[in-house]
Coordinates of C-alpha atoms and ligand atoms in Angstrom, one line a residue:
X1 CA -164.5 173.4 259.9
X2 CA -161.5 171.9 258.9
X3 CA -160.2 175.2 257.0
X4 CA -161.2 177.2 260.0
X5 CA -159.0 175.1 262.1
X6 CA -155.9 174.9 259.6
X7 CA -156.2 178.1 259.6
X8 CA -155.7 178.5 263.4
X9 CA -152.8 175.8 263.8
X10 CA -150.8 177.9 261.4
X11 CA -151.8 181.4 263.0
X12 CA -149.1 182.6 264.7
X13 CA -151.2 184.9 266.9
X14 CA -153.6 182.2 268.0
X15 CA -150.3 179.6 268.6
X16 CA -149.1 181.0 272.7
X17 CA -145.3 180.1 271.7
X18 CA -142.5 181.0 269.7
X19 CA -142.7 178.8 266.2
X20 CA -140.0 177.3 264.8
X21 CA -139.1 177.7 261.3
X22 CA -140.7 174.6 260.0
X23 CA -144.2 175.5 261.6
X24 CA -143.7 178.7 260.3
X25 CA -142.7 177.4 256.9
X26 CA -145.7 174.7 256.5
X27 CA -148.1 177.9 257.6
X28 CA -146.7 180.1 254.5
X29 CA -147.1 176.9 252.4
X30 CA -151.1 176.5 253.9
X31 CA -149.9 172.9 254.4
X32 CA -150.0 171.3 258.4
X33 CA -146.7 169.6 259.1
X34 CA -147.2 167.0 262.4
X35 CA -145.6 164.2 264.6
X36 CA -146.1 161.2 266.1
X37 CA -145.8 161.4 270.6
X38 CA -145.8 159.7 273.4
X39 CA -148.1 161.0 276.3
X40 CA -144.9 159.6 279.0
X41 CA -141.8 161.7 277.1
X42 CA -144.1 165.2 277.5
X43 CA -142.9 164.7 281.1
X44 CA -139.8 165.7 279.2
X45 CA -139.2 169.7 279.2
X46 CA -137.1 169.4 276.2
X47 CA -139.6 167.3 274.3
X48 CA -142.0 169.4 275.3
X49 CA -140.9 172.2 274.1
X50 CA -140.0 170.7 270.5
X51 CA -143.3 169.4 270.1
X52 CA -144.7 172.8 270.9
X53 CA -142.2 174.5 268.8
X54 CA -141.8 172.8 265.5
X55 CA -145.6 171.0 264.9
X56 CA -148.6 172.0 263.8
X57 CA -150.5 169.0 264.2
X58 CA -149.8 166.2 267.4
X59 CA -150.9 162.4 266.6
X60 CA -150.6 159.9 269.7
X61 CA -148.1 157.3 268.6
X62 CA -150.1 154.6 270.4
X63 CA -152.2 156.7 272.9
X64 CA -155.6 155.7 270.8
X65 CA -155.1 152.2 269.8
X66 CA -156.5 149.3 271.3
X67 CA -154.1 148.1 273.8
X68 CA -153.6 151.4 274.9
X69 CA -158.0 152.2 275.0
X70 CA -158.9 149.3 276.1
X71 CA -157.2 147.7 279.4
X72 CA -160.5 145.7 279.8
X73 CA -163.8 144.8 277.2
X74 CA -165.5 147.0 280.2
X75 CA -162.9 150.1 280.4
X76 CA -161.7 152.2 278.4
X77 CA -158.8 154.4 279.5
X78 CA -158.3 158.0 277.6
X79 CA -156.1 159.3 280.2
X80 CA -152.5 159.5 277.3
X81 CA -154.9 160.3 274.9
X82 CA -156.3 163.7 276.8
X83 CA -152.6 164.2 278.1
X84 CA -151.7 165.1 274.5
X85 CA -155.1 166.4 273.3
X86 CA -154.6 169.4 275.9
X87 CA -151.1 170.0 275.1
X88 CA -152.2 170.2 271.2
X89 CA -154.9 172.8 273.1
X90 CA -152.2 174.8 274.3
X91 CA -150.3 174.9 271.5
X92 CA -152.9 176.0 269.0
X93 CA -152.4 172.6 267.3
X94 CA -154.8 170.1 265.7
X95 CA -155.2 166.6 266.7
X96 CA -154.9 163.5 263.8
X97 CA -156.3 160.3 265.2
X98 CA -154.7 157.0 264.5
X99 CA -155.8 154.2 264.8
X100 CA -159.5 152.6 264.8
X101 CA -158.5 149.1 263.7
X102 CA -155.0 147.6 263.1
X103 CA -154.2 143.8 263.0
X104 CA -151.3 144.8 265.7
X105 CA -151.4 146.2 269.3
X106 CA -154.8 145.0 270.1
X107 CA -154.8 144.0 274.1
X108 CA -154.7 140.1 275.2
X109 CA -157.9 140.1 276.3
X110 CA -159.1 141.0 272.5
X111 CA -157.0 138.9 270.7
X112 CA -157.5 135.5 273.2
X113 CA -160.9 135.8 273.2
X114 CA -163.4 133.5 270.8
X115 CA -165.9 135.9 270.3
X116 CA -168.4 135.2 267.2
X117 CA -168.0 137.4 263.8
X118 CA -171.4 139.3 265.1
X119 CA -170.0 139.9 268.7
X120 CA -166.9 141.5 267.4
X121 CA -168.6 143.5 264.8
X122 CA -170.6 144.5 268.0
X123 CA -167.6 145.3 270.0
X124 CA -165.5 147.4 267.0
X125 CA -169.0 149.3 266.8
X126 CA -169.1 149.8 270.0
X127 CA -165.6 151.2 270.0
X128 CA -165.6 153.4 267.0
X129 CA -168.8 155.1 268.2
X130 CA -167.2 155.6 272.2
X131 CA -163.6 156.8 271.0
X132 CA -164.2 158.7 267.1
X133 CA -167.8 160.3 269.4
X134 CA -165.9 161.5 272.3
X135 CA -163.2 163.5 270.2
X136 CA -165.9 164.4 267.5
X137 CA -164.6 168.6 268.2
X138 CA -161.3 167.7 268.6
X139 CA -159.9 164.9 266.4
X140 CA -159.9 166.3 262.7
X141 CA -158.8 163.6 261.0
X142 CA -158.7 159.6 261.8
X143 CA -156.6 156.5 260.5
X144 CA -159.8 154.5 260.6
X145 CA -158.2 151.1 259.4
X146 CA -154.5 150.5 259.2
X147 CA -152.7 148.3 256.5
X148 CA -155.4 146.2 255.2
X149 CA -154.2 145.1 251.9
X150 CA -151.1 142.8 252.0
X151 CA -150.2 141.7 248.5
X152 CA -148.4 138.4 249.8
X153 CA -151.9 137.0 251.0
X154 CA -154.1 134.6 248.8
X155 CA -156.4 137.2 248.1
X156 CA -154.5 140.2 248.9
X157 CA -156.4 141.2 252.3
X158 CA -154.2 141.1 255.3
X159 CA -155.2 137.9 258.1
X160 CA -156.3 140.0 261.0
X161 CA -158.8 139.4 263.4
X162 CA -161.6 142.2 262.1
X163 CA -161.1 140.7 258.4
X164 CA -161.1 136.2 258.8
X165 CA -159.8 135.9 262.6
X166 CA -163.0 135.4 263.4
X167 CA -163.7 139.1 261.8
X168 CA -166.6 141.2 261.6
X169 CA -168.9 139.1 259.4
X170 CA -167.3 139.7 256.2
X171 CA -164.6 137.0 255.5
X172 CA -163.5 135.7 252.1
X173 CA -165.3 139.9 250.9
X174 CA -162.0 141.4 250.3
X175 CA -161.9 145.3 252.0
X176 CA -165.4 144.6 252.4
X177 CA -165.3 144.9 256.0
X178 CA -164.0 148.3 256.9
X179 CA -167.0 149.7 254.8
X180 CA -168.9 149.3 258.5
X181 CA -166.0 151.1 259.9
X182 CA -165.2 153.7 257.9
X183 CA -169.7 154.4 258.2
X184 CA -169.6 153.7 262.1
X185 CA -166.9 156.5 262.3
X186 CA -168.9 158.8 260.0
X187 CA -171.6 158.9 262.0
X188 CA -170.1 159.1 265.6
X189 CA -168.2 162.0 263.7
X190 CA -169.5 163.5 260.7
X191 CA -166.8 166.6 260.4
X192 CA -163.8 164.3 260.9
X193 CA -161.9 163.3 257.6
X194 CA -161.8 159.5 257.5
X195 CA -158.7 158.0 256.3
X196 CA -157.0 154.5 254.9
X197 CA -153.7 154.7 256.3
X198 CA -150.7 152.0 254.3
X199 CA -147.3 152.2 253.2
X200 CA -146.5 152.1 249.3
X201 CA -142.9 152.7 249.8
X202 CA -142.7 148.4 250.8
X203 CA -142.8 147.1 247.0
X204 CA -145.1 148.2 243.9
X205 CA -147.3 145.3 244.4
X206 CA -148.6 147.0 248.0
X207 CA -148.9 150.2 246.1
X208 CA -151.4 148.5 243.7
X209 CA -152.9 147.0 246.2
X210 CA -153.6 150.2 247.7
X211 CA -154.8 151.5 245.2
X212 CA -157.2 148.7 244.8
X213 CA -158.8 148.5 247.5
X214 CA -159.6 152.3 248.3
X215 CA -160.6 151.8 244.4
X216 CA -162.9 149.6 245.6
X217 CA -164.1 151.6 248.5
X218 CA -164.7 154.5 246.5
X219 CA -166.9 152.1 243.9
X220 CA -169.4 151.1 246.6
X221 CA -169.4 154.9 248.2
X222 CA -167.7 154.5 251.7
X223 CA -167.3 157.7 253.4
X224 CA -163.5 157.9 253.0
X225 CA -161.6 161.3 252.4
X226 CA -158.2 160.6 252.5
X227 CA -155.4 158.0 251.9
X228 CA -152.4 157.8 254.5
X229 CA -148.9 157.3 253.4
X230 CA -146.7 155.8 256.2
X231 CA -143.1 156.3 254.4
X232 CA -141.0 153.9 256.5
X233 CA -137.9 154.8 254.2
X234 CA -134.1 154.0 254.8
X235 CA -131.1 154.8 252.6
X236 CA -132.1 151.9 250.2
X237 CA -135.5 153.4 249.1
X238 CA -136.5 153.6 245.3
X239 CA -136.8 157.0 245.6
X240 CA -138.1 157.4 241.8
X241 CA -140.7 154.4 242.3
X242 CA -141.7 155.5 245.4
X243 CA -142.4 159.2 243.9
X244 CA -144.4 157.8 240.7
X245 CA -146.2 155.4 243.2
X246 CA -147.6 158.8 244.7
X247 CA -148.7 160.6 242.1
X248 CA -150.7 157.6 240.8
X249 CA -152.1 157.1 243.9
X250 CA -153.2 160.9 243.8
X251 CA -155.1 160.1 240.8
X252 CA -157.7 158.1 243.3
X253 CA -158.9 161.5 244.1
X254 CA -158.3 161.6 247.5
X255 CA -156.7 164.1 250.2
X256 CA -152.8 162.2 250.6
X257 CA -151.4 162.9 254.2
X258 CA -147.3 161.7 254.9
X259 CA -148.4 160.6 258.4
X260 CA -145.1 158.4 259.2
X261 CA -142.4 159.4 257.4
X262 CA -139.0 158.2 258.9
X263 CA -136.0 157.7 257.0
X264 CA -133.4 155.2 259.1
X265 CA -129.8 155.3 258.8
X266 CA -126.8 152.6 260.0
X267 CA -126.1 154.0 263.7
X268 CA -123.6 153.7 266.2
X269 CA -123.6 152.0 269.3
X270 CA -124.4 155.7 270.8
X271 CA -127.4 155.8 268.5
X272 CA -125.2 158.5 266.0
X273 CA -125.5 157.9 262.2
X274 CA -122.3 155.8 261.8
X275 CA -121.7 158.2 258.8
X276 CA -122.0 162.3 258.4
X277 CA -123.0 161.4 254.8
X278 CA -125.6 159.8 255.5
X279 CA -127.2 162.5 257.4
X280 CA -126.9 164.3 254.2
X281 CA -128.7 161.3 252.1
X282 CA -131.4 161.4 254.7
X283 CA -131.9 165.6 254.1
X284 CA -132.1 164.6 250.0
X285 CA -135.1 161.4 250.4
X286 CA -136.8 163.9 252.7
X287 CA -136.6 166.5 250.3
X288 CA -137.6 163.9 247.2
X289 CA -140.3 162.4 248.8
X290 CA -142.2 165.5 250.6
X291 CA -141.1 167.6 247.0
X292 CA -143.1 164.7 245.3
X293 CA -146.2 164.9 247.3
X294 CA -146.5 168.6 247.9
X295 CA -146.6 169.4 244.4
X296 CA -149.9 167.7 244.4
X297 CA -152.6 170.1 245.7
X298 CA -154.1 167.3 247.5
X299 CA -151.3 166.2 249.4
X300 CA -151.6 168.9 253.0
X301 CA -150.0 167.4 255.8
X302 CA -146.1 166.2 256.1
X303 CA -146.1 164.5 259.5
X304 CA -143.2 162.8 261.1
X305 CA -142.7 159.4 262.9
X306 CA -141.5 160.9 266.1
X307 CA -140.0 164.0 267.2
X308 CA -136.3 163.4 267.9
X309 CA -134.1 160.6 267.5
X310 CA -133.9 159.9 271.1
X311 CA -137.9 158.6 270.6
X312 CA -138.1 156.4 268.1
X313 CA -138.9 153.1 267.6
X314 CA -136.7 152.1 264.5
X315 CA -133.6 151.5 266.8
X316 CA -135.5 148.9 269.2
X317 CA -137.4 147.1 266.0
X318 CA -133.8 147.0 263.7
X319 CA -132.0 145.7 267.2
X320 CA -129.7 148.3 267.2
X321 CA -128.7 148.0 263.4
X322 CA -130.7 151.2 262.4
X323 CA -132.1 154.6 264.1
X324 CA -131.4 158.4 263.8
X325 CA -134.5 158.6 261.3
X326 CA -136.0 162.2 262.1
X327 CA -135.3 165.5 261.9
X328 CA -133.9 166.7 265.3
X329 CA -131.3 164.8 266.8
X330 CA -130.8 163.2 270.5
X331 CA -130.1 166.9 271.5
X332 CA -133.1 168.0 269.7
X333 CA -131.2 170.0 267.5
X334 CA -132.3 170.5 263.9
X335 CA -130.6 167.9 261.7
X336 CA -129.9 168.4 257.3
X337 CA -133.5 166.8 256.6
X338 CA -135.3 169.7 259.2
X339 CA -133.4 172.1 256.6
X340 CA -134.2 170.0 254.0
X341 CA -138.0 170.3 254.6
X342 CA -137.8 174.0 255.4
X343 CA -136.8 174.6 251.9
X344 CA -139.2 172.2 250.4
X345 CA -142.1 174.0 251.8
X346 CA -140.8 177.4 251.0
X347 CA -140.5 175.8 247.2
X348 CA -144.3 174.8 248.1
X349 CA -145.2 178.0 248.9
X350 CA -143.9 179.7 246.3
X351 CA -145.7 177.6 243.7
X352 CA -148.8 177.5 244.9
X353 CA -148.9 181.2 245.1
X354 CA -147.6 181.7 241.6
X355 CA -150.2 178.5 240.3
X356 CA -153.0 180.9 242.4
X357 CA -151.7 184.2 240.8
X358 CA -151.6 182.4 237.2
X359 CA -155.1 181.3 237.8
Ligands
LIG1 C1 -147.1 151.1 261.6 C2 -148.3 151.8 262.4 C3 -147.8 152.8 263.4 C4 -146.5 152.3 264.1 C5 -145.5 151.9 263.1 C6 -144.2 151.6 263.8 O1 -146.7 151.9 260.6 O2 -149.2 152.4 261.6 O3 -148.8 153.0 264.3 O4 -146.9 151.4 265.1 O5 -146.0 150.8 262.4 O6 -144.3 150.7 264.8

């Protein structure tokens, strides 16, 4: 199923509108490149048009998490959610769903209530099966926990409410916890490939971490298929470490997706890079980073945090200090690093065929 539909997203027949080249490029490569939107900026015609254009694959920035879902324990609310399911529809594009359960952006009815460990595990059961069931033909891959591990905690599981705050029942067991999830969402969905979703770039020690626990997943047979890399990157990255820390975490076996990549750059008061340079740097990390994964044969989707510059969240969360992070600018004009990757997945493409020629 999922070939079938990777196959369709990079079909230029079965895609209504004109592609851009980076579509076009990630079809050639047989790799899906994707971004992170907001249901309210489609109202956008020029957003609209660049996520039809340059994407194969749509992920709701927030659309599907909890605060967003869940307005009330009795509601839930999937009206952002459909919004960009039928826009992937008419695009020929596949939806990635993100995310089941994440320590942040859970509503205040959630987090202020003192429910017991066996009423919450109820609840998150309840969720996974309602949300990962209704978009069991649609949604072909899920985030089904977000940033678990954090290696700066006692025994290197992030405090959250579905781990020790109450949690689900398993406090003090490590990763124990999202087995249940990971197994709810397998069974509302049995198609959909289920993923761990972190970021390695922050330090070694959360790459390890990683690494451990989907180690440990794997070891007690959870149905998990792939592992998520976020890629939060500025100008400062370890580009080398970060590129090591991929290929070892390949050797887990898994399916690797980039799901956030964003590389942030010293701006302007007008939300410019403060230096041309820099938007050169940004075009060489890109180009490191997504070279790094895609010669893996595991690594298939290169999806960005955002679509344009003008949509992002970096600026808001560095208070103005940092932004300008993707590639199309305010303008939505290609920047270096949409070049950048063009070229990296015509590299891609190349290989592979000469790798399936050799073979
Ligand atoms: C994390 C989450 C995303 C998004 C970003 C930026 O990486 O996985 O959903 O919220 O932070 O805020």
């Amino acid at each position: 199923m999922y070939h079938t539909s990777l196959a369709a997203a990079s079909d230029p027949i079965r895609a209504p509108r004109i592609c851009d080249r980076l579509r076009e490029a990630a079809g050639r490569a047989g790799v899906l490149v994707g971004a992170a939107i907001a249901s309210e900026a489609l109202a956008d015609a020029s957003y609209r048009d660049a996520v039809s254009r340059h994407f194969s694959v749509l992920q709701p920035e927030n659309a599907l998490k909890w605060a967003a879902l869940r307005p009330s324990r009795e509601v839930f609310d999937f009206s952002h959610a459909d919004v960009i399911l039928d826009t992937a529809r008419a695009n020929g594009q596949l939806v990635r769903g993100h995310v089941l359960a994440w320590h942040a952006y859970n509503p205040a009815w959630l987090r202020r209530s003192a429910f017991e460990p066996a009423e919450l595990s109820r609840l998150a059961h309840e969720h996974i099966d309602t949300v990962v069931g209704r978009y069991a033909d649609d949604i072909f891959a899920w985030d089904v926990v977000n940033e678990v591990v954090d290696e700066t905690c006692r025994d290197g599981i992030r405090a959250s409410m579905w781990y020790d705050r109450p949690g689900i029942g398993w406090a003090g067991h490590g990763a124990r916890y999202a087995d249940e999830m990971f197994r709810w969402a397998r069974a509302a969905a049995p198609n959909a490939r289920l993923f761990y979703n972190d970021d390695p770039s922050v330090t070694p020690e959360r790459s390890g971490a990683i690494a451990r626990a989907v180690g440990e997943w794997l070891d007690r047979g959870v149905p998990i298929d792939g592992l998520g890399l976020q890629l939060h990157l500025d100008l400062t990255t370890d580009r080398s470490r970060l590129c090591d820390a991929i290929a070892e975490l390949a050797t887990l076996g898994l399916e690797l997706h980039i799901t956030e990549l964003d590389v942030a750059l010293p701006i302007r008061s007008d939300g410019e890079a403060r230096e041309r340079g820099d938007l050169d740097r940004q075009a060489t990390i890109c180009y490191e980073v997504v070279r790094a994964c895609l010669a893996l044969p595991c690594c298939t989707l290169i999806q960005m945090w955002g679509v344009d510059d003008g949509h992002s969240w970096i600026p808001a969360f560095s208070r103005g200090a940092l932004g300008a992070p993707l590639l199309l600018d305010r303008a939505f004009r290609p920047k270096p690093a949409y070049d950048a990757l063009v070229a990296v997945l015509d590299i891609a493409d190349a290989e592979r065929r000469l790798s399936g020629d050799a073979t």
